[in-house]
């Protein structure tokens, strides 16, 4: 593949030379650094690059140029290279224009002149942008191919698994793709069970389990050791934060994740309220950054792997995995979050994965291009999905039980939704049935205010109706409330009395459960605030209590 390009534009020859020099010093091995002394000549160069099919990774452009400002240049340039990252060189007085440009041209970063030393003021931000670009850039395809039926739950599971674990893959619809037909003809007996997963080296597997794929592509599902200082169950924001803090503070740490690191946040198309990311970031990006950080500190991440049980043999806490293997530790942090609540209407269970989906917005979005989709739910997660889909599909209908979106959704999202012509919000609306033979064909909805029921054709229904914890595997060991959320710290005492069976002279630490050394953090904790930042905060705080606990063992 040709090296991706970094293009820098500045009318001041001296500044241009300095930027070019600093860029080459750091990036010349992996990128081609090009320069232009005006917006016009840069656009000329871009036209040629486009024709040749060369990828552009980053624009670094001065805002103050006499004929065409940096923002004006970016407006034109992103039409040709919409995926390229955008950074603006500014003087202090351009700050307002730069902040406006975050909305106008999706500016990723603005940098003030002078940027010396570049190691501090230039490279860290450009490194991040280029990492993001690389993570999302799809070069001519060389990875895993999946041949499947768009409406098959098994194909959906495989695709969703690879997408959420950020394994590059290409989806080939058996009904629509010539390449799919060619691959099927090459299978020995010519009638493979779908999905057919074709690996890079040309070997293939018919309808493989996710675990089988994971092992084949080198995801780790088995622990290297039998004993760790700290085991974390669940790889959402809370578990990943606990892992980063645990390992960075010297604890041997393993994290066990059932599906894919990122948890619920990993399924979010855009998280806009996470501190430090003024443009928001996708859950996928947040998860990728957190996983990189955890691995860098030496965390072992096992995925897909599920914890099925826990028992105590003092001073050890022992977890049992799906395949019966066990891992022991001194301290355990449970960060298993919550899972989507299922839609309890006739037909929903049978059609899950075949037109009815829980959350899986990003995996299916491209298949729904140009179609109409329905979203059930009125909270932020449903709103984010509606916004995300509105850029891909013809029309989004949001079906909300309540009578006012503002009662359940953040104001900024309500405003964004109101500004979208192709999102229709239907209030007082309950889904009462979903119908279809092989896949979803229609839905029936009832208006709670008028009592009227109507049936409409539908092919895709995405459900975001809240979530519940799944903590049955802790039954009999760790105390939960009546809804399954785990009790900890002060919530364990009743009328000033310590929880039954607590035998230590101290009270349970803030995030400690009724079992000393077993902690809980994030959405699965009784009384938690269901947000990324709070999950991350709790995950990191829990590690402090792990240290205190370990002084006792
Ligand atoms: C679509 C969507 C959009 C959202 N948008 C925002 C937003 O914009 N801003 C915001 O602040 N919050 C947002 N949230 C909420 C936020 O994502 C959650 O509060 C946060 O992810 C909670 O983190 P957690 O680590 O506690 O749990 P989770 O994210 O739920 O992660 C728990 C993990 O544990 C794993 N697990 C469960 N049981 C087991 C087991 N037995 N063994 C192994 N692994 C197990 C699960 O597979 C999962 O990966 C959104 C949520 C959703 C669903």
CSV table of N, CA, C and O in Angstrom, one decimal, residues 14-15 17-23 25 89-90 109 111-125:
chain,number,residue,atom,x,y,z
A,14,UNK,N,8.5,30.4,5.9
A,14,UNK,CA,9.3,30.0,7.0
A,14,UNK,C,8.5,29.0,7.9
A,14,UNK,O,9.1,28.0,8.3
A,15,UNK,N,7.3,29.3,8.2
A,15,UNK,CA,6.5,28.5,9.0
A,15,UNK,C,6.3,27.1,8.3
A,15,UNK,O,6.4,26.0,8.9
A,17,UNK,N,8.2,25.6,6.2
A,17,UNK,CA,9.4,24.8,6.3
A,17,UNK,C,9.5,24.2,7.7
A,17,UNK,O,9.9,23.0,7.8
A,18,UNK,N,9.2,24.9,8.7
A,18,UNK,CA,9.3,24.4,10.1
A,18,UNK,C,8.3,23.3,10.3
A,18,UNK,O,8.7,22.3,10.9
A,19,UNK,N,7.1,23.5,9.9
A,19,UNK,CA,6.1,22.4,10.1
A,19,UNK,C,6.6,21.1,9.3
A,19,UNK,O,6.5,20.0,9.9
A,20,UNK,N,7.0,21.3,8.1
A,20,UNK,CA,7.4,20.2,7.3
A,20,UNK,C,8.5,19.4,7.9
A,20,UNK,O,8.5,18.2,8.0
A,21,UNK,N,9.5,20.2,8.4
A,21,UNK,CA,10.6,19.6,9.1
A,21,UNK,C,10.2,18.8,10.3
A,21,UNK,O,10.6,17.6,10.4
A,22,UNK,N,9.3,19.3,11.1
A,22,UNK,CA,8.9,18.6,12.3
A,22,UNK,C,8.1,17.4,12.0
A,22,UNK,O,8.2,16.3,12.6
A,23,UNK,N,7.2,17.5,11.0
A,23,UNK,CA,6.4,16.4,10.6
A,23,UNK,C,7.3,15.3,10.0
A,23,UNK,O,7.1,14.1,10.4
A,25,UNK,N,10.4,14.6,10.6
A,25,UNK,CA,11.2,14.1,11.7
A,25,UNK,C,10.5,12.9,12.4
A,25,UNK,O,11.0,11.9,12.7
A,89,UNK,N,-3.7,25.3,12.3
A,89,UNK,CA,-2.6,26.1,13.0
A,89,UNK,C,-3.2,27.5,13.2
A,89,UNK,O,-3.7,28.1,12.3
A,90,UNK,N,-3.1,27.9,14.4
A,90,UNK,CA,-3.8,29.2,14.7
A,90,UNK,C,-2.9,30.1,15.5
A,90,UNK,O,-1.9,29.7,16.1
A,109,UNK,N,-8.6,19.2,15.9
A,109,UNK,CA,-7.7,19.8,16.8
A,109,UNK,C,-7.2,21.1,16.3
A,109,UNK,O,-7.1,21.3,15.1
A,111,UNK,N,-4.1,24.0,17.0
A,111,UNK,CA,-2.7,24.1,17.6
A,111,UNK,C,-2.3,25.5,17.5
A,111,UNK,O,-2.4,26.2,16.4
A,112,UNK,N,-1.8,26.1,18.6
A,112,UNK,CA,-1.3,27.5,18.5
A,112,UNK,C,0.1,27.6,18.2
A,112,UNK,O,0.9,26.8,18.7
A,113,UNK,N,0.4,28.6,17.4
A,113,UNK,CA,1.8,28.8,17.0
A,113,UNK,C,2.5,29.7,18.2
A,113,UNK,O,1.8,30.5,18.7
A,114,UNK,N,3.7,29.5,18.5
A,114,UNK,CA,4.6,28.5,18.1
A,114,UNK,C,4.4,27.2,18.8
A,114,UNK,O,3.8,27.2,19.9
A,115,UNK,N,4.7,26.0,18.3
A,115,UNK,CA,4.4,24.8,18.9
A,115,UNK,C,5.6,24.1,19.6
A,115,UNK,O,5.6,22.9,19.9
A,116,UNK,N,6.7,24.9,19.7
A,116,UNK,CA,7.9,24.3,20.3
A,116,UNK,C,7.7,24.0,21.8
A,116,UNK,O,7.0,24.8,22.5
A,117,UNK,N,8.2,22.9,22.4
A,117,UNK,CA,8.8,21.8,21.7
A,117,UNK,C,7.8,20.9,21.1
A,117,UNK,O,6.8,20.6,21.8
A,118,UNK,N,8.0,20.4,19.9
A,118,UNK,CA,7.0,19.6,19.2
A,118,UNK,C,6.7,18.3,20.0
A,118,UNK,O,5.6,17.8,20.0
A,119,UNK,N,7.7,17.8,20.7
A,119,UNK,CA,7.5,16.5,21.5
A,119,UNK,C,6.3,16.8,22.5
A,119,UNK,O,5.7,15.8,22.9
A,120,UNK,N,6.2,18.0,22.9
A,120,UNK,CA,5.1,18.3,23.9
A,120,UNK,C,3.9,18.9,23.3
A,120,UNK,O,2.8,18.5,23.7
A,121,UNK,N,4.0,19.8,22.3
A,121,UNK,CA,2.9,20.5,21.9
A,121,UNK,C,2.4,20.1,20.5
A,121,UNK,O,1.3,20.6,20.1
A,122,UNK,N,3.1,19.2,19.8
A,122,UNK,CA,2.6,18.8,18.5
A,122,UNK,C,2.4,17.3,18.4
A,122,UNK,O,1.3,16.9,18.1
A,123,UNK,N,3.4,16.5,18.6
A,123,UNK,CA,3.3,15.1,18.4
A,123,UNK,C,2.2,14.4,19.1
A,123,UNK,O,1.5,13.5,18.6
A,124,UNK,N,2.1,14.6,20.5
A,124,UNK,CA,1.1,13.8,21.2
A,124,UNK,C,-0.3,13.9,20.5
A,124,UNK,O,-1.0,12.9,20.3
A,125,UNK,N,-0.7,15.1,20.1
A,125,UNK,CA,-2.1,15.2,19.5
A,125,UNK,C,-2.1,14.7,18.1
A,125,UNK,O,-3.1,14.0,17.7
